[in-house]
Amino acid sequence: METSSFYHPAAAFLMTAVALPFLPGRRRWKWLLLIAPLAAIYGAFTNQPGDYLTLGWLGQTLKLGHVDRLSLIFAQVFAVMSLAGILYSLHVDDRGQHIAAVLYVAGGFGCVFAGDYLTLFVFWELMSIGSTFLVMLNRTRESVLASFRYFLYHTVGGLFLLGGLLLRYKALGSFDFGPIDPSAAQPYDFLILAGFCVNAAVVPLHAWLPDAYPRGTVTGSVFMCAYTTKTAVYVLARAFAGWEILAIAGTVMAVYGVLYASMENNARRILSYHIVSQVGYMVAGIGVGTAIAVNGASAHAYAHILYKGLLFMGAGAVLYAAGTQRLDELGGLAARLPWVMVCYMVAALSISGMPIFNGFVSKNMTIFGAAEAHQTFVALGLEVAAVGTFVSVGLKLPYFAFWGGKETDWKRDLKPIPVNMYFGMGLLAVLCILQGVYPAVLYNYLPYPEAVHEFTPWTPWNVLQAAMLLGFSGLAFYLMRHVITPHKALNLDFDWFYRLVGRALYLLVSRPAAFIDGVWTDVWNFIGLRGLMSTAFGAVFFDKECIDGVVDNTAYGTRGAGRVGALLQNGKLQYYLGLMTVLALGIFALFFYGVL
């Protein structure tokens, strides 16, 4: 094992998970949760490129610490988000939620620094387990069922990954995790790609996301929106950059996500569909594969974690205070939750690409990368998605949640929001603005520094273009605000097909199985049971008449012989001499008459 100054951010999170069940007290232990994210921030911003923590295990070389600019930028935003998320969740007394959260975050860091597929797979599955419990620990029937569906999806994705990496090892003799040339791709590479695409929520493998995230705990969904899909974006950028199929898939995701988000009523479900859409930008940039496009995808992942975490924090705060996340049941809350509304709007304008916010920088860089690579379809698709994003997340959700054309709702009983939740939201809000005003804060950490200055966000045309796009989108929403009111129906999306397949399998399997079982039961009752009873009667007869008869008669004969012998064995010599005389005469008689 190599030694170095490298610090693995997952270490403190794993130790925290082990220690949490044994920490005394009811509240003081919570402040110890801040140690791990602070240590992670230190490590993420001080680690230098190189290979560290190389282990030999069962003839394989495991690289737990592969560090380069790509892994560092994801580790940095993961570390910042872990601090904000734990600040936001400090009021939670349930240790189970905190254990699940720190294990989940540890899994994300482990994936980012993995230099081989075996290490990646172990931490990949750790993320799956931790996030499953973040949904389940909401402790409602819906959350428990959603957690099982979520775990099933990710188990299938993990099996794709496991099958691919084992077949790849058989063919190449190595578990090294690195770029894959699309022109030389083999079937096992596509299996690995499928496993990554499940976690990236690539359409149509995305249904687990809008199903599980709205049903998770208030704080758990904040963590989940930041790590699972962005870890998938990282591994796609590491292994599959330049695969054109990802550019197409990402564009479909971007447009598809905003379409369904525009129809939703549940606040966190709207935001979940927008994860699909925004991750589509990243997947598309990775698919384009140029240095500026991958820079854009990485920058957008960084910005997205910050503003999407803030969006889920705002929606979670409303849910915590009002007890509902349905837009048709909200409204009139702006004056009663002013700081929640302000923090939410910072995130909403960031995701919409408004100038002075970080989404303006990262989103336009990704679109610029696609246009520069002459991927016109991709660039136009991402621009269309930007309009839908502003309409649904920037306007529809906050309008109906905080205003909705209603007077201030002073009658609603609102639960006081803990101050730590405001600290978490405030930290992310400041960073969203800081990166938008000073893009260098983000540019300095991009994976391809030589391509950083190919795109300059703060130009008159970029600002004018964003203003026109958002201005016309805002006007359209204002004119249509009474038409696109929230509705109570649940949009099943691709879940409809999955449920149809489930029902079909149920009909194909259960009914024939029930018919066969019924026929077999009748046959058994008529033939099998009677045959079994006949066999039983025969066995009883054989036991009584044959076995018992032989054994018992032998015992009786032996007993009679014993009694005769006992009578003869009386100890008197004259009786013995008489008996010998009788026996001798008998033998003589037999010889005399020729019997012997």
GROMACS .gro file of C-alpha atoms in nm, residues 262-431:
model
  170
  262SER     CA    1  -4.455   2.152  -1.686
  263MET     CA    2  -4.749   1.916  -1.625
  264GLU     CA    3  -4.673   1.822  -1.265
  265ASN     CA    4  -4.844   1.937  -0.947
  266ASN     CA    5  -4.607   1.798  -0.686
  267ALA     CA    6  -4.324   2.046  -0.618
  268ARG     CA    7  -4.050   1.788  -0.560
  269ARG     CA    8  -4.173   1.582  -0.856
  270ILE     CA    9  -4.136   1.891  -1.077
  271LEU     CA   10  -3.781   1.931  -0.953
  272SER     CA   11  -3.715   1.560  -1.008
  273TYR     CA   12  -3.812   1.583  -1.373
  274HIS     CA   13  -3.583   1.882  -1.401
  275ILE     CA   14  -3.296   1.670  -1.276
  276VAL     CA   15  -3.359   1.450  -1.580
  277SER     CA   16  -3.361   1.760  -1.799
  278GLN     CA   17  -3.052   1.926  -1.654
  279VAL     CA   18  -2.851   1.604  -1.649
  280GLY     CA   19  -2.945   1.586  -2.016
  281TYR     CA   20  -2.732   1.898  -2.075
  282MET     CA   21  -2.437   1.723  -1.912
  283VAL     CA   22  -2.485   1.395  -2.099
  284ALA     CA   23  -2.517   1.585  -2.427
  285GLY     CA   24  -2.195   1.777  -2.359
  286ILE     CA   25  -2.013   1.452  -2.282
  287GLY     CA   26  -2.151   1.300  -2.601
  288VAL     CA   27  -2.022   1.594  -2.807
  289GLY     CA   28  -1.686   1.515  -2.650
  290THR     CA   29  -1.482   1.824  -2.735
  291ALA     CA   30  -1.276   1.990  -2.463
  292ILE     CA   31  -1.509   2.289  -2.433
  293ALA     CA   32  -1.819   2.066  -2.435
  294VAL     CA   33  -1.681   1.843  -2.156
  295ASN     CA   34  -1.582   2.159  -1.969
  296GLY     CA   35  -1.939   2.279  -2.010
  297ALA     CA   36  -2.079   1.948  -1.885
  298SER     CA   37  -1.850   1.956  -1.581
  299ALA     CA   38  -1.929   2.321  -1.508
  300HIS     CA   39  -2.300   2.252  -1.542
  301ALA     CA   40  -2.272   1.956  -1.305
  302TYR     CA   41  -2.102   2.184  -1.053
  303ALA     CA   42  -2.361   2.459  -1.090
  304HIS     CA   43  -2.648   2.211  -1.099
  305ILE     CA   44  -2.553   2.050  -0.768
  306LEU     CA   45  -2.557   2.392  -0.603
  307TYR     CA   46  -2.882   2.527  -0.743
  308LYS     CA   47  -3.066   2.194  -0.751
  309GLY     CA   48  -2.971   2.133  -0.390
  310LEU     CA   49  -3.105   2.480  -0.311
  311LEU     CA   50  -3.426   2.411  -0.504
  312PHE     CA   51  -3.489   2.092  -0.306
  313MET     CA   52  -3.405   2.276   0.013
  314GLY     CA   53  -3.664   2.544  -0.067
  315ALA     CA   54  -3.930   2.290  -0.163
  316GLY     CA   55  -3.842   2.084   0.145
  317ALA     CA   56  -3.875   2.389   0.370
  318VAL     CA   57  -4.223   2.455   0.231
  319LEU     CA   58  -4.314   2.089   0.286
  320TYR     CA   59  -4.171   2.101   0.639
  321ALA     CA   60  -4.364   2.416   0.729
  322ALA     CA   61  -4.695   2.365   0.545
  323GLY     CA   62  -4.710   1.985   0.547
  324THR     CA   63  -4.777   1.955   0.173
  325GLN     CA   64  -4.585   1.980  -0.153
  326ARG     CA   65  -4.888   1.992  -0.383
  327LEU     CA   66  -4.911   2.324  -0.568
  328ASP     CA   67  -5.293   2.318  -0.574
  329GLU     CA   68  -5.287   2.318  -0.192
  330LEU     CA   69  -5.030   2.599  -0.156
  331GLY     CA   70  -5.023   2.972  -0.232
  332GLY     CA   71  -5.026   3.291  -0.031
  333LEU     CA   72  -4.705   3.201   0.152
  334ALA     CA   73  -4.457   3.460   0.020
  335ALA     CA   74  -4.512   3.700   0.310
  336ARG     CA   75  -4.501   3.421   0.567
  337LEU     CA   76  -4.190   3.245   0.430
  338PRO     CA   77  -3.998   3.535   0.277
  339TRP     CA   78  -3.644   3.396   0.315
  340VAL     CA   79  -3.746   3.058   0.180
  341MET     CA   80  -3.898   3.236  -0.119
  342VAL     CA   81  -3.584   3.447  -0.176
  343CYS     CA   82  -3.348   3.147  -0.157
  344TYR     CA   83  -3.574   2.945  -0.383
  345MET     CA   84  -3.584   3.225  -0.642
  346VAL     CA   85  -3.203   3.246  -0.644
  347ALA     CA   86  -3.197   2.877  -0.738
  348ALA     CA   87  -3.486   2.914  -0.984
  349LEU     CA   88  -3.313   3.196  -1.170
  350SER     CA   89  -2.987   3.001  -1.164
  351ILE     CA   90  -3.139   2.693  -1.328
  352SER     CA   91  -3.314   2.920  -1.580
  353GLY     CA   92  -2.983   3.071  -1.695
  354MET     CA   93  -3.048   3.425  -1.574
  355PRO     CA   94  -2.740   3.651  -1.592
  356ILE     CA   95  -2.548   3.698  -1.261
  357PHE     CA   96  -2.634   3.339  -1.160
  358ASN     CA   97  -2.416   3.033  -1.217
  359GLY     CA   98  -2.655   2.856  -1.456
  360PHE     CA   99  -2.604   3.143  -1.701
  361VAL     CA  100  -2.236   3.048  -1.726
  362SER     CA  101  -2.252   2.668  -1.729
  363LYS     CA  102  -2.563   2.619  -1.943
  364ASN     CA  103  -2.447   2.857  -2.216
  365MET     CA  104  -2.101   2.698  -2.217
  366THR     CA  105  -2.255   2.357  -2.285
  367ILE     CA  106  -2.476   2.491  -2.564
  368PHE     CA  107  -2.177   2.678  -2.709
  369GLY     CA  108  -1.973   2.356  -2.707
  370ALA     CA  109  -2.245   2.175  -2.904
  371ALA     CA  110  -2.275   2.459  -3.156
  372GLU     CA  111  -1.897   2.480  -3.202
  373ALA     CA  112  -1.893   2.107  -3.280
  374HIS     CA  113  -2.165   2.167  -3.544
  375GLN     CA  114  -2.417   1.965  -3.340
  376THR     CA  115  -2.706   2.194  -3.440
  377PHE     CA  116  -2.979   1.954  -3.333
  378VAL     CA  117  -2.823   1.925  -2.988
  379ALA     CA  118  -2.778   2.302  -2.946
  380LEU     CA  119  -3.137   2.380  -3.054
  381GLY     CA  120  -3.278   2.107  -2.830
  382LEU     CA  121  -3.095   2.246  -2.529
  383GLU     CA  122  -3.220   2.598  -2.606
  384VAL     CA  123  -3.579   2.471  -2.621
  385ALA     CA  124  -3.529   2.297  -2.288
  386ALA     CA  125  -3.406   2.625  -2.139
  387VAL     CA  126  -3.742   2.788  -2.217
  388GLY     CA  127  -3.934   2.507  -2.051
  389THR     CA  128  -3.706   2.522  -1.749
  390PHE     CA  129  -3.780   2.887  -1.683
  391VAL     CA  130  -4.154   2.837  -1.733
  392SER     CA  131  -4.188   2.537  -1.502
  393VAL     CA  132  -3.924   2.587  -1.229
  394GLY     CA  133  -3.857   2.958  -1.253
  395LEU     CA  134  -4.220   3.070  -1.280
  396LYS     CA  135  -4.487   2.803  -1.236
  397LEU     CA  136  -4.359   2.639  -0.920
  398PRO     CA  137  -4.280   2.955  -0.720
  399TYR     CA  138  -4.591   3.135  -0.844
  400PHE     CA  139  -4.832   2.866  -0.728
  401ALA     CA  140  -4.632   2.779  -0.415
  402PHE     CA  141  -4.579   3.132  -0.282
  403TRP     CA  142  -4.847   3.343  -0.453
  404GLY     CA  143  -5.097   3.156  -0.672
  405GLY     CA  144  -5.315   3.465  -0.712
  406LYS     CA  145  -5.422   3.433  -0.348
  407GLU     CA  146  -5.413   3.667  -0.054
  408THR     CA  147  -5.157   3.600   0.216
  409ASP     CA  148  -5.266   3.284   0.395
  410TRP     CA  149  -5.254   3.391   0.760
  411LYS     CA  150  -5.487   3.112   0.868
  412ARG     CA  151  -5.261   2.824   0.769
  413ASP     CA  152  -5.075   2.670   1.060
  414LEU     CA  153  -4.707   2.675   0.961
  415LYS     CA  154  -4.445   2.475   1.148
  416PRO     CA  155  -4.143   2.692   1.241
  417ILE     CA  156  -3.845   2.625   1.015
  418PRO     CA  157  -3.523   2.544   1.208
  419VAL     CA  158  -3.248   2.803   1.169
  420ASN     CA  159  -3.000   2.542   1.043
  421MET     CA  160  -3.216   2.493   0.733
  422TYR     CA  161  -3.174   2.863   0.655
  423PHE     CA  162  -2.794   2.832   0.698
  424GLY     CA  163  -2.783   2.548   0.443
  425MET     CA  164  -2.996   2.743   0.195
  426GLY     CA  165  -2.797   3.063   0.249
  427LEU     CA  166  -2.463   2.894   0.178
  428LEU     CA  167  -2.579   2.757  -0.157
  429ALA     CA  168  -2.753   3.083  -0.254
  430VAL     CA  169  -2.431   3.279  -0.202
  431LEU     CA  170  -2.234   3.031  -0.413
   0.00000   0.00000   0.00000
